[in-house]
mmCIF file with all atom_site columns, C-alpha atoms and ligand atoms in Angstrom:
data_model
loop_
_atom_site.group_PDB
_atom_site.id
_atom_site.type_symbol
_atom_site.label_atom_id
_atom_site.label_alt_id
_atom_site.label_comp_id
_atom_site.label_asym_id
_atom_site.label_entity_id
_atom_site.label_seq_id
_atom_site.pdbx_PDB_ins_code
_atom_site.Cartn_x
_atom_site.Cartn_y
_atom_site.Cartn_z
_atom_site.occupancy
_atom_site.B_iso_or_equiv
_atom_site.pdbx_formal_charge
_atom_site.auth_seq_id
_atom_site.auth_comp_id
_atom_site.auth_asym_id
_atom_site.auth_atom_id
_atom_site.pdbx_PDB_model_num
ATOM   1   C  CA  . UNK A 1 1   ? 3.573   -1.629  30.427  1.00 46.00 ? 24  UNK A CA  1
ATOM   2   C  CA  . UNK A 1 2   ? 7.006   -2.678  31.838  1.00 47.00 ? 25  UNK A CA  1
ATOM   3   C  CA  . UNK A 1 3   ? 10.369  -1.748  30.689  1.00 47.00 ? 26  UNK A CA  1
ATOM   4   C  CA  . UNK A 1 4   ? 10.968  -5.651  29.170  1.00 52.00 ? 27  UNK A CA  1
ATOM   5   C  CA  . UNK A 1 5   ? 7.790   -5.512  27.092  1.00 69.00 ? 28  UNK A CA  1
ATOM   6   C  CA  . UNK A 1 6   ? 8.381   -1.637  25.408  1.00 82.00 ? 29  UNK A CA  1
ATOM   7   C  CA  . UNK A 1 7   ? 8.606   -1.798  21.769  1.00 91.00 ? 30  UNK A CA  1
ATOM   8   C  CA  . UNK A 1 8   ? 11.075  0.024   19.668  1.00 94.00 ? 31  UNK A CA  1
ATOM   9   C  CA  . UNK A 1 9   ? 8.977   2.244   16.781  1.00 96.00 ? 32  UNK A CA  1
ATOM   10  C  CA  . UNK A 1 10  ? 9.577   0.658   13.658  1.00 97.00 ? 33  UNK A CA  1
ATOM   11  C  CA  . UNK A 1 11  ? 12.258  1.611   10.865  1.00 97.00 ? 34  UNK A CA  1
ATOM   12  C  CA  . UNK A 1 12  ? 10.093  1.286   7.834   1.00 98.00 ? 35  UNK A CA  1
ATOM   13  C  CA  . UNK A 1 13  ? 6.564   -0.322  7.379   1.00 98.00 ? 36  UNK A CA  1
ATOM   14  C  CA  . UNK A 1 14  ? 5.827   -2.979  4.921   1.00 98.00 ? 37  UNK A CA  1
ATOM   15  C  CA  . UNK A 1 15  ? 2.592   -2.948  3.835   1.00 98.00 ? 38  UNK A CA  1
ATOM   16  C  CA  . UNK A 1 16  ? -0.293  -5.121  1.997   1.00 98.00 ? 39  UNK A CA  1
ATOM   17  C  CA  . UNK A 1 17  ? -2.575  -3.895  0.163   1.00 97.00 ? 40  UNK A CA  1
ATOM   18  C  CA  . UNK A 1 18  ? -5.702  -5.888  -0.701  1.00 95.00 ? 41  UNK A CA  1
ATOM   19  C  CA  . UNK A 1 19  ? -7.368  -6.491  3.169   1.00 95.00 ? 42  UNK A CA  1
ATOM   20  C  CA  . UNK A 1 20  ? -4.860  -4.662  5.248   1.00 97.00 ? 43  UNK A CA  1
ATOM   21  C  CA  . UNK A 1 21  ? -4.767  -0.689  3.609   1.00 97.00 ? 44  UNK A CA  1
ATOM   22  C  CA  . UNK A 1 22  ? -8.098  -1.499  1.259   1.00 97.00 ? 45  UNK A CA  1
ATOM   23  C  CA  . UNK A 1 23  ? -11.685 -3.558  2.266   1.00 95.00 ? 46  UNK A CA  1
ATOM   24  C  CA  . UNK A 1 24  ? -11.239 -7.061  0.933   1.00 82.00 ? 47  UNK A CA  1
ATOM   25  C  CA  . UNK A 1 25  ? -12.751 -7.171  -2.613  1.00 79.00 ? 48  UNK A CA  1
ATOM   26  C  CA  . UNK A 1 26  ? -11.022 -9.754  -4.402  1.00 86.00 ? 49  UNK A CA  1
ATOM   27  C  CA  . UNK A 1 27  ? -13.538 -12.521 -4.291  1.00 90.00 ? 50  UNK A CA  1
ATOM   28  C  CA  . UNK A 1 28  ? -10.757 -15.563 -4.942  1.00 91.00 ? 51  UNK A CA  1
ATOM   29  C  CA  . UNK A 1 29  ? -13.263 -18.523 -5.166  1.00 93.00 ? 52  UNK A CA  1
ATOM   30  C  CA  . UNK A 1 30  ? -14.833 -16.822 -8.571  1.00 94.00 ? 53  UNK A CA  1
ATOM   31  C  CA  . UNK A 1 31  ? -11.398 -15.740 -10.183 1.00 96.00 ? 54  UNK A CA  1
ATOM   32  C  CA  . UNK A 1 32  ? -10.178 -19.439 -9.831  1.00 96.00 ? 55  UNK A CA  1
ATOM   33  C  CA  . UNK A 1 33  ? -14.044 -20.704 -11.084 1.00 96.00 ? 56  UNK A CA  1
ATOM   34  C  CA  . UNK A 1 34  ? -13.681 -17.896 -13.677 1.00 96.00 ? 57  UNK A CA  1
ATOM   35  C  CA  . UNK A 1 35  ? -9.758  -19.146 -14.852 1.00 97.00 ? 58  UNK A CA  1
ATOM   36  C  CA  . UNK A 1 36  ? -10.357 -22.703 -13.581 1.00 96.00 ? 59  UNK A CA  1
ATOM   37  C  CA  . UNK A 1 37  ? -8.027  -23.215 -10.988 1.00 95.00 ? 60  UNK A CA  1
ATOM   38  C  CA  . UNK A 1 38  ? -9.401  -26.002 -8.286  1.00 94.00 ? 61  UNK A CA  1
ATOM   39  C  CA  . UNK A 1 39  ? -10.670 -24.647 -5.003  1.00 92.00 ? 62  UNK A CA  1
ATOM   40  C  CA  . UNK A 1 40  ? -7.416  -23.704 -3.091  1.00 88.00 ? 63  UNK A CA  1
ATOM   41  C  CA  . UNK A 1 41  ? -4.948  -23.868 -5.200  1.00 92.00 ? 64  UNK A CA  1
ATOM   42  C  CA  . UNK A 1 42  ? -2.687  -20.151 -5.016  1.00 91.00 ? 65  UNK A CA  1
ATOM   43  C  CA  . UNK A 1 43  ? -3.702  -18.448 -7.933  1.00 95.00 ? 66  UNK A CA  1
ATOM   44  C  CA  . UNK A 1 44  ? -0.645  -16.842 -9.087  1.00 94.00 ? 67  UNK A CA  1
ATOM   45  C  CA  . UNK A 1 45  ? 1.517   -20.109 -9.230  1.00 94.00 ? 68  UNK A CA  1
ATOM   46  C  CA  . UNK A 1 46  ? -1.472  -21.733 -11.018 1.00 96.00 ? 69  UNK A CA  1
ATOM   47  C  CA  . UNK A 1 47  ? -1.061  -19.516 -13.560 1.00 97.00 ? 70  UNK A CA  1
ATOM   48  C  CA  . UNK A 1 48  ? 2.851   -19.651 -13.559 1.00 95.00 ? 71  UNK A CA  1
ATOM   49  C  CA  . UNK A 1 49  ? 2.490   -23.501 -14.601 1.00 96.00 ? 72  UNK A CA  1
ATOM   50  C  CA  . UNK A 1 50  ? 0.221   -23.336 -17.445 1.00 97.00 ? 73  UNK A CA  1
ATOM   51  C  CA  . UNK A 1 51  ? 1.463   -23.353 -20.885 1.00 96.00 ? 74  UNK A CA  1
ATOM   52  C  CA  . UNK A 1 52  ? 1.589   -19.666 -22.724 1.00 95.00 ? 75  UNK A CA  1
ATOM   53  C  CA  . UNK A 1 53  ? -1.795  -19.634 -24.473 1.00 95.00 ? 76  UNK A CA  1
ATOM   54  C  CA  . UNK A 1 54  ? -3.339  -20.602 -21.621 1.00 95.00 ? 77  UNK A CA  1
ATOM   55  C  CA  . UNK A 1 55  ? -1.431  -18.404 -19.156 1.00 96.00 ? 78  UNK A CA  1
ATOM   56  C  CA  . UNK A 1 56  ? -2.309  -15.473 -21.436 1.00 96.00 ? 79  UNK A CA  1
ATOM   57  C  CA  . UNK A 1 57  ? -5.901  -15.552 -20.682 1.00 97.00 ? 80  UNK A CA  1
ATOM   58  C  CA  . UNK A 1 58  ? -5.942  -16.422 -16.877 1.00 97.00 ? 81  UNK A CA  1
ATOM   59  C  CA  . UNK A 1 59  ? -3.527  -13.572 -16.693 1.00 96.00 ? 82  UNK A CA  1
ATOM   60  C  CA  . UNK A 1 60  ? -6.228  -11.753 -18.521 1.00 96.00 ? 83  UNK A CA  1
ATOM   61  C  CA  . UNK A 1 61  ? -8.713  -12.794 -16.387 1.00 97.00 ? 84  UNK A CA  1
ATOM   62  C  CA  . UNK A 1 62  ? -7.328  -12.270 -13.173 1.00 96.00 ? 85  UNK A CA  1
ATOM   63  C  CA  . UNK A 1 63  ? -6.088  -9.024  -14.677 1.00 95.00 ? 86  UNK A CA  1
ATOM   64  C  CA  . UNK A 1 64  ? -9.958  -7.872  -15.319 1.00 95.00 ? 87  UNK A CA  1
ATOM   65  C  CA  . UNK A 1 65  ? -10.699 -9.013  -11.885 1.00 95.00 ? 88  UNK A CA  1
ATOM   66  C  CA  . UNK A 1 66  ? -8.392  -7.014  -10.042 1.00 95.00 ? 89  UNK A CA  1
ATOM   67  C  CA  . UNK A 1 67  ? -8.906  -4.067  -11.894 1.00 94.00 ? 90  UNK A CA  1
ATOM   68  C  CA  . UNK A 1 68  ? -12.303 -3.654  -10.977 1.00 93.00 ? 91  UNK A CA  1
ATOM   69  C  CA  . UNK A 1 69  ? -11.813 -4.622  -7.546  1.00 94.00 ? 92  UNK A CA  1
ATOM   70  C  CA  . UNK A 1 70  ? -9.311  -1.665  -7.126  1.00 94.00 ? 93  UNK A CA  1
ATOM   71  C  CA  . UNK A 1 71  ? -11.554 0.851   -8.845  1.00 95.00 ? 94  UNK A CA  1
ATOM   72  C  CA  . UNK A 1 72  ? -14.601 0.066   -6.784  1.00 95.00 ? 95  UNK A CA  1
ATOM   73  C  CA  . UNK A 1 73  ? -11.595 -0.185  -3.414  1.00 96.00 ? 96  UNK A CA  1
ATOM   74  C  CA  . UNK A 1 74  ? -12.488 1.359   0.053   1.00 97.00 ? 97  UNK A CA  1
ATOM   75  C  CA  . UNK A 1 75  ? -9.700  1.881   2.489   1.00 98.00 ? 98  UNK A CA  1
ATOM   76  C  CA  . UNK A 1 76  ? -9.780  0.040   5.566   1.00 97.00 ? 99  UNK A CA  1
ATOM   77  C  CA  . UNK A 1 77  ? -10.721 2.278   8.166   1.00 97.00 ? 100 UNK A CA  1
ATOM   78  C  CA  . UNK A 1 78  ? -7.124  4.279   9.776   1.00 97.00 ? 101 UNK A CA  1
ATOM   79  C  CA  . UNK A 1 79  ? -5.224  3.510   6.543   1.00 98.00 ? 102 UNK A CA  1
ATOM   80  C  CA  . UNK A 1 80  ? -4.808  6.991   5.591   1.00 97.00 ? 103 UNK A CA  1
ATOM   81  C  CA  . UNK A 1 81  ? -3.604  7.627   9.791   1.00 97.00 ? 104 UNK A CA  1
ATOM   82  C  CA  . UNK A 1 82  ? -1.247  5.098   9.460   1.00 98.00 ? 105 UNK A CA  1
ATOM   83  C  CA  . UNK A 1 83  ? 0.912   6.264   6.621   1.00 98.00 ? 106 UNK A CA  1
ATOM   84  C  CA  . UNK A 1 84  ? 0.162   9.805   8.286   1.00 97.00 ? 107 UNK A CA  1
ATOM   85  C  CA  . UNK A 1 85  ? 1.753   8.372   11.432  1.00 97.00 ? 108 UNK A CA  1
ATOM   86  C  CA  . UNK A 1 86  ? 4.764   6.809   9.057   1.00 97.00 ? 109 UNK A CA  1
ATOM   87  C  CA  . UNK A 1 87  ? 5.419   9.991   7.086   1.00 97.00 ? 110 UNK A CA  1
ATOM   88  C  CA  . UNK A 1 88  ? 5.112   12.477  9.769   1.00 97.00 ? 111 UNK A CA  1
ATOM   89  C  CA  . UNK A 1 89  ? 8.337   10.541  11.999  1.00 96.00 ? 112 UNK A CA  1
ATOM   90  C  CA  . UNK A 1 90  ? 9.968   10.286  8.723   1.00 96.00 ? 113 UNK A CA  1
ATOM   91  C  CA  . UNK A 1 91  ? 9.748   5.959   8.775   1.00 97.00 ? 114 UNK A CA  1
ATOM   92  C  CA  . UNK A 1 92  ? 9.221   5.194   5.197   1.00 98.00 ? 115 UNK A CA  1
ATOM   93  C  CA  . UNK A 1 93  ? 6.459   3.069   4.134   1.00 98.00 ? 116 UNK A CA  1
ATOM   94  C  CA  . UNK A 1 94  ? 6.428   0.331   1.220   1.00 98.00 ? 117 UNK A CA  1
ATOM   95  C  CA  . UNK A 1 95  ? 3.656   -1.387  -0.407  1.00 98.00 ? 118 UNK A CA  1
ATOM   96  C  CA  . UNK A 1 96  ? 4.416   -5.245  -1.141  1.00 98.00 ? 119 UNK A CA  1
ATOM   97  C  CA  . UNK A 1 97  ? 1.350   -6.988  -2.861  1.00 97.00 ? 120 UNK A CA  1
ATOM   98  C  CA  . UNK A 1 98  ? 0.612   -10.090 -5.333  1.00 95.00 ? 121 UNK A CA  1
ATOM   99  C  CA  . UNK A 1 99  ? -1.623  -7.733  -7.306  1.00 95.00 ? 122 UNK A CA  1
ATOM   100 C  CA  . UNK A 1 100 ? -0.861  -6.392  -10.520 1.00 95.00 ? 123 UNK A CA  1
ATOM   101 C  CA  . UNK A 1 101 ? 0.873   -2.873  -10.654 1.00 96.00 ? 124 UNK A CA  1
ATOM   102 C  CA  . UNK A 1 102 ? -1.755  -1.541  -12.709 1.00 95.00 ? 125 UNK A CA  1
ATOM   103 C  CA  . UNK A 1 103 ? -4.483  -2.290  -9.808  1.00 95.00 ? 126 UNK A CA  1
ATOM   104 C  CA  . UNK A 1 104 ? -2.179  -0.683  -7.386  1.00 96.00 ? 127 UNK A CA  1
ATOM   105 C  CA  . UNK A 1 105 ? -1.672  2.286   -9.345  1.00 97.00 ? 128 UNK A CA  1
ATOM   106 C  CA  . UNK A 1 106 ? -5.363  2.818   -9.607  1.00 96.00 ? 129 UNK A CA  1
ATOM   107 C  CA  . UNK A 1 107 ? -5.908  2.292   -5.218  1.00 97.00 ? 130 UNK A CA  1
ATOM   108 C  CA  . UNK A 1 108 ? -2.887  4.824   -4.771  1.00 97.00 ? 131 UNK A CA  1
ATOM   109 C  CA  . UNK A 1 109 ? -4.854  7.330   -7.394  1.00 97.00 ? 132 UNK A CA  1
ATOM   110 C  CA  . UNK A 1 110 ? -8.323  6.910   -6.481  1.00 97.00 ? 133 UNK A CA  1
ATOM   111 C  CA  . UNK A 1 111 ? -7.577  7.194   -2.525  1.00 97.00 ? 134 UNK A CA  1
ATOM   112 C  CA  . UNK A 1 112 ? -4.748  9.716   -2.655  1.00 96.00 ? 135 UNK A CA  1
ATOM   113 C  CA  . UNK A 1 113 ? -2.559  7.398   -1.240  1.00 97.00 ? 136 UNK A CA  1
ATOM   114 C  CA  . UNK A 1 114 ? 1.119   8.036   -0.516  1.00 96.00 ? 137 UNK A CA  1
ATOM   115 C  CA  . UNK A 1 115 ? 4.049   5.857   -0.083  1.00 98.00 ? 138 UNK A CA  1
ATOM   116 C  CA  . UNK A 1 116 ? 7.714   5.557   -0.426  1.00 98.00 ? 139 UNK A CA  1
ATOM   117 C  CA  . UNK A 1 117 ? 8.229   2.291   -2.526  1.00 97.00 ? 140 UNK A CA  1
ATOM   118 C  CA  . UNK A 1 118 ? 5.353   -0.455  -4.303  1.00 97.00 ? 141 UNK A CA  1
ATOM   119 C  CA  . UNK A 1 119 ? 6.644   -3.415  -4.882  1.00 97.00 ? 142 UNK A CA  1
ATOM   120 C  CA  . UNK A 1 120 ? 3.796   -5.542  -7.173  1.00 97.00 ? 143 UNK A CA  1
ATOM   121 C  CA  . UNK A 1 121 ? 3.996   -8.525  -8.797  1.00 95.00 ? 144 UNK A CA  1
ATOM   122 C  CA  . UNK A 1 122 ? 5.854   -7.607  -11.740 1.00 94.00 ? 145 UNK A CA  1
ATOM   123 C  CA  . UNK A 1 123 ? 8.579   -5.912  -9.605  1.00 94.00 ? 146 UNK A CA  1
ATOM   124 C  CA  . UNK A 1 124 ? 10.186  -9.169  -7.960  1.00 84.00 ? 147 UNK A CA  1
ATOM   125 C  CA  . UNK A 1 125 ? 9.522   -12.055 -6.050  1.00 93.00 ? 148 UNK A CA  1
ATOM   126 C  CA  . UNK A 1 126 ? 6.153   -12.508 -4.858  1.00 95.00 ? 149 UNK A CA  1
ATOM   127 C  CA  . UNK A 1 127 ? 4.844   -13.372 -0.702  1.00 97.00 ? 150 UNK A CA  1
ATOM   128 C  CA  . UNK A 1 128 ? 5.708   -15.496 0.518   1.00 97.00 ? 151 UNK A CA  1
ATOM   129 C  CA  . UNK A 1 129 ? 9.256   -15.114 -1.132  1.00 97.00 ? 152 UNK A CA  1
ATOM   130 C  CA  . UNK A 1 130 ? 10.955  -12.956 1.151   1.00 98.00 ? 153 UNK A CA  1
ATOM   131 C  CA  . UNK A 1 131 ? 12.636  -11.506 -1.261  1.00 97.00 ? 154 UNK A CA  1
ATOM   132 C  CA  . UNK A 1 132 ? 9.950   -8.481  -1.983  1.00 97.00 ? 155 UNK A CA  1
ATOM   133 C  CA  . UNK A 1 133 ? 10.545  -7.841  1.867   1.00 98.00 ? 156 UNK A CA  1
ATOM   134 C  CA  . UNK A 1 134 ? 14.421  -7.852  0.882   1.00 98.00 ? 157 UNK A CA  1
ATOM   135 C  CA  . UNK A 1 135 ? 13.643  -5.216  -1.772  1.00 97.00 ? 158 UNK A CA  1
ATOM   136 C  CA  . UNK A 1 136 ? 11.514  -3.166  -0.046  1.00 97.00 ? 159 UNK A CA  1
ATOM   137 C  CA  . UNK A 1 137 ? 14.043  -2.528  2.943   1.00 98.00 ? 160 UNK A CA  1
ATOM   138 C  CA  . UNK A 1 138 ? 17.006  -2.127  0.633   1.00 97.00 ? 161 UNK A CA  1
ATOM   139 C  CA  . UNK A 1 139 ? 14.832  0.723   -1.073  1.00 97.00 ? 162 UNK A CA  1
ATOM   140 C  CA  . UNK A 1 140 ? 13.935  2.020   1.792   1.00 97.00 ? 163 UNK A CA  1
ATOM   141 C  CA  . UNK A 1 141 ? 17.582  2.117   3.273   1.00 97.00 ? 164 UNK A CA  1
ATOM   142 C  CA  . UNK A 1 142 ? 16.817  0.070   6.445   1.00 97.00 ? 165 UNK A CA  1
ATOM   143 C  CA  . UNK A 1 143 ? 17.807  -3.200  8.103   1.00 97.00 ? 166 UNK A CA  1
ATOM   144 C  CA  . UNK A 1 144 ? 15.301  -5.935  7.917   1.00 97.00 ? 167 UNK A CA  1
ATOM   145 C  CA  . UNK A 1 145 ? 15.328  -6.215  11.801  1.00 96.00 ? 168 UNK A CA  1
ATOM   146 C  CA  . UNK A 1 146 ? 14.401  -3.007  11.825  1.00 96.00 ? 169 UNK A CA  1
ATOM   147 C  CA  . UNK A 1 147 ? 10.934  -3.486  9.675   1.00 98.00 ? 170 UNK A CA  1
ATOM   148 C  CA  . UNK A 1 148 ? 7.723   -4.207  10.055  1.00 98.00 ? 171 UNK A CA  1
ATOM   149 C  CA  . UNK A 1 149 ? 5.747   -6.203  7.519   1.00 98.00 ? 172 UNK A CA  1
ATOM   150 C  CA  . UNK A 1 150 ? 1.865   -5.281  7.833   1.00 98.00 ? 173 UNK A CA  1
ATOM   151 C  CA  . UNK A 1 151 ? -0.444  -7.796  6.474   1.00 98.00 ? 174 UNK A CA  1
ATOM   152 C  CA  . UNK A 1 152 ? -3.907  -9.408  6.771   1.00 97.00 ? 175 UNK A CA  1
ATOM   153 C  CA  . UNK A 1 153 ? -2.896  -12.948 4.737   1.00 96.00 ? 176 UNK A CA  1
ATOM   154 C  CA  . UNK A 1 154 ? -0.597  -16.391 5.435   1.00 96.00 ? 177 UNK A CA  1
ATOM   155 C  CA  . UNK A 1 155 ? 1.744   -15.078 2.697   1.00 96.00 ? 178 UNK A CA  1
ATOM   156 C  CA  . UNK A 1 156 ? 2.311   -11.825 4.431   1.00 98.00 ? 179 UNK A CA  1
ATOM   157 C  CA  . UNK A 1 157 ? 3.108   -13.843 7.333   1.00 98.00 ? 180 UNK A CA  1
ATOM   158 C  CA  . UNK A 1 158 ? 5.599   -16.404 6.231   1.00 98.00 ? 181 UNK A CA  1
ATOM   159 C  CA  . UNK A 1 159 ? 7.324   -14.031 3.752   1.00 98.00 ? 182 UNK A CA  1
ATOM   160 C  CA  . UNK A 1 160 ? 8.150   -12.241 7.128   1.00 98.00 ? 183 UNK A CA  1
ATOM   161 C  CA  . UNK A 1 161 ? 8.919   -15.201 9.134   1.00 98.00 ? 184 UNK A CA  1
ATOM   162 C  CA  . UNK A 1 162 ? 11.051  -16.090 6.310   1.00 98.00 ? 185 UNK A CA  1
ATOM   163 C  CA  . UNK A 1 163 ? 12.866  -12.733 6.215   1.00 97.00 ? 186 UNK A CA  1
ATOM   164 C  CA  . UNK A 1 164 ? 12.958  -12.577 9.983   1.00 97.00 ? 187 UNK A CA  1
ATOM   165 C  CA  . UNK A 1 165 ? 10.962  -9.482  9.920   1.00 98.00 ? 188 UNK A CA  1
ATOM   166 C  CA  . UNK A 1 166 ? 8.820   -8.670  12.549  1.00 98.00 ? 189 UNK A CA  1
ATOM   167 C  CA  . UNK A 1 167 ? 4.712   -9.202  11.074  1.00 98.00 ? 190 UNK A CA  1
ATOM   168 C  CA  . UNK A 1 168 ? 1.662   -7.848  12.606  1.00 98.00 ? 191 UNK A CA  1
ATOM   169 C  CA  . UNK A 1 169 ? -1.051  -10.169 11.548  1.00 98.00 ? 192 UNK A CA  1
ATOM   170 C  CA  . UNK A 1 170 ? -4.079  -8.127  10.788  1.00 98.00 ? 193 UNK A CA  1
ATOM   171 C  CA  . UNK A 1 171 ? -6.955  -10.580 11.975  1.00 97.00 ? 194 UNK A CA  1
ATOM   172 C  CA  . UNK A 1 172 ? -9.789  -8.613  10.890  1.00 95.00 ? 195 UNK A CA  1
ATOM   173 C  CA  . UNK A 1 173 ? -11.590 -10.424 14.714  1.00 96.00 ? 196 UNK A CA  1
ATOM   174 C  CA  . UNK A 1 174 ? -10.780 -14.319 12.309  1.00 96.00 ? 197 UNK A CA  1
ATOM   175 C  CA  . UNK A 1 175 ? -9.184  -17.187 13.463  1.00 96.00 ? 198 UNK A CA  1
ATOM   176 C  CA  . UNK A 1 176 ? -5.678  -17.834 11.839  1.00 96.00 ? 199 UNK A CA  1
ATOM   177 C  CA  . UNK A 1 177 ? -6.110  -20.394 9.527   1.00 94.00 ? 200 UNK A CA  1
ATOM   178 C  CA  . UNK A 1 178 ? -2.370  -21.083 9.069   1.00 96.00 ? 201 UNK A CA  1
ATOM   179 C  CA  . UNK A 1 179 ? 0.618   -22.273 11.315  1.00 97.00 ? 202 UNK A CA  1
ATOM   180 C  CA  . UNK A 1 180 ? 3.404   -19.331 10.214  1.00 98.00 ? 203 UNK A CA  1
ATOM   181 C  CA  . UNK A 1 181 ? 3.447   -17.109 13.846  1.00 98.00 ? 204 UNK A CA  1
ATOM   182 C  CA  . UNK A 1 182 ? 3.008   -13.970 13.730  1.00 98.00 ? 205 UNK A CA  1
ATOM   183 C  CA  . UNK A 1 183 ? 4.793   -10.953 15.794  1.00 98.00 ? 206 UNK A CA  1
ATOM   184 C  CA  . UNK A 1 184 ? 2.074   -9.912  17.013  1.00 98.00 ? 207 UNK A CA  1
ATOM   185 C  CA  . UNK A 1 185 ? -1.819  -9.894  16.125  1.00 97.00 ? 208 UNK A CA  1
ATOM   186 C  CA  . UNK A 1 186 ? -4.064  -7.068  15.644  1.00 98.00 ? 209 UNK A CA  1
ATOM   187 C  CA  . UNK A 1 187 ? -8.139  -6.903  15.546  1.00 98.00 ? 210 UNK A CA  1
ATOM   188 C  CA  . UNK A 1 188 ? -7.816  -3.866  12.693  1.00 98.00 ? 211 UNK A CA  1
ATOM   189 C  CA  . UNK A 1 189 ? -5.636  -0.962  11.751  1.00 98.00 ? 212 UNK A CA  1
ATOM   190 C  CA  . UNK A 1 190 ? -6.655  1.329   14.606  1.00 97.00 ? 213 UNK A CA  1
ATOM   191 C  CA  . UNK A 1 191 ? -5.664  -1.276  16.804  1.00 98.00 ? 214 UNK A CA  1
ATOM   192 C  CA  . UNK A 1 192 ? -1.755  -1.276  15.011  1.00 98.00 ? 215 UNK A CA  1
ATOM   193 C  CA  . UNK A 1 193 ? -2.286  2.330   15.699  1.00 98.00 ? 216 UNK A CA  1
ATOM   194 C  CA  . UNK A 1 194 ? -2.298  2.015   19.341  1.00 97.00 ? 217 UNK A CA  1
ATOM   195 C  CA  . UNK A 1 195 ? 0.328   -0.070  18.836  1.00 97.00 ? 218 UNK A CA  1
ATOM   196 C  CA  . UNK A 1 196 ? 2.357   1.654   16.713  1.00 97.00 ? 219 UNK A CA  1
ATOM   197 C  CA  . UNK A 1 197 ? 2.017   4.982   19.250  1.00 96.00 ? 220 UNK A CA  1
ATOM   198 C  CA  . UNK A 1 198 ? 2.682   2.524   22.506  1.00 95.00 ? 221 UNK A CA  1
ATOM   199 C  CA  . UNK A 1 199 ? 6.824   1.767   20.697  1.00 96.00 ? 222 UNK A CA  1
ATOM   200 C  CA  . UNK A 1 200 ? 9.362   4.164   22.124  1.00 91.00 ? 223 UNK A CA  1
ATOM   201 C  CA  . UNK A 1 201 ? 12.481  5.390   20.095  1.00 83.00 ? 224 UNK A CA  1
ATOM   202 C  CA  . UNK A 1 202 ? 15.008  4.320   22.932  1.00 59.00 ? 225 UNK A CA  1
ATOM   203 C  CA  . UNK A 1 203 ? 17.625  1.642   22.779  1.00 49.00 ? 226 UNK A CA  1
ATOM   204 C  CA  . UNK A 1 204 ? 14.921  -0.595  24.869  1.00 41.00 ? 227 UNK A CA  1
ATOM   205 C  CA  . UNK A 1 205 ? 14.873  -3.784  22.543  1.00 42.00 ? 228 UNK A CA  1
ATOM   206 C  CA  . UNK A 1 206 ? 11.410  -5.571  21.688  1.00 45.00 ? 229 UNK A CA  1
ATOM   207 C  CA  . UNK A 1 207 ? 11.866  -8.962  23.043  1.00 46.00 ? 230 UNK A CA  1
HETATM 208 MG MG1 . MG  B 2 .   ? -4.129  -9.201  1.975   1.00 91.92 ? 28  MG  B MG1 1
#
């Protein structure tokens, strides 16, 4: 690798939770068939425009939903090295998702999973609002150039582009189905691994 392409190590990571740290569970088409949302239309802002009756049981719903999907969660394979990797350099590690804190609590419990800061739904702005990115790095005491945001979905993406954080697009081997760019794109987490142990802590900038 040349000198121009070495990559500083990260200040903090951002991460997702539902397809980057856990398997994929949600199944999206049958919560929105189940609250009756029309094929793709985003969930959560459906929900935000109902009236309160109605918003009461979709919440419900999608509530029920996520709640099982976190209980029957499986981490995606290197999830556990990553925050390892994080911890043990002393980069602190925040989890930013669109799911409910309740469903988070329960894939931190049942996996033994440890990080610095969550930032759920009910905690702030919600991807792609930046502003959960904001959050995360003021919690974690670092500048948002600094960051990384991890993530396997478009809003991961353009929250970062939007925050001008750097994102690396977990692809899961897919095409990317939407224009925000990404940093950089990974197959999986043990590819961000490599990645992550290829940065360098000297004053050698990105790009
Ligand atoms: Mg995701």
């Amino acid at each position: 690798m040349g000198e121009s392409e070495r990559v500083l190590r990260p200040g903090a990571l951002l991460l997702d939770m539902d397809g980057t740290l856990t398997r994929p569970l949600l199944d999206f088409h049958r919560i929105r068939a189940d609250i009756g949302i029309n094929p793709g239309e985003p969930i959560l802002e459906s929900i935000a425009r109902m009236d309160q009756s109605r918003r009461a049981k979709a919440t419900a719903i999608l509530e029920r939903h996520e709640e099982m999907a976190a209980r029957e969660s499986t981490l995606n394979t290197g999830a556990l090295e990553i925050l390892d990797w994080a911890r043990a350099r002393q980069i602190g590690t925040a989890l930013i998702t669109r799911n409910s804190r309740q469903s988070v609590d329960t894939v931190l419990r049942l996996h033994r999973l440890r990080v610095d800061c969550v930032i759920a739904r009910e905690d702030g702005p919600i991807k792609p609002d930046p502003g959960a990115l904001f959050l995360a790095c003021e919690w974690l005491g670092v500048e948002p150039k600094d960051a990384w945001m991890i993530g396997d979905g478009r809003h991961d993406i353009e929250a970062a582009v939007a925050a001008g954080i750097r994102s690396v697009w977990i692809s899961h081997r897919t095409e990317r189905s939407f224009t925000a760019m990404p940093w950089r794109n990974t197959d999986d987490l043990l590819a961000l691994m490599e990645l992550l142990e290829s940065t360098c802590e000297g004053p050698t900038a990105a790009d």
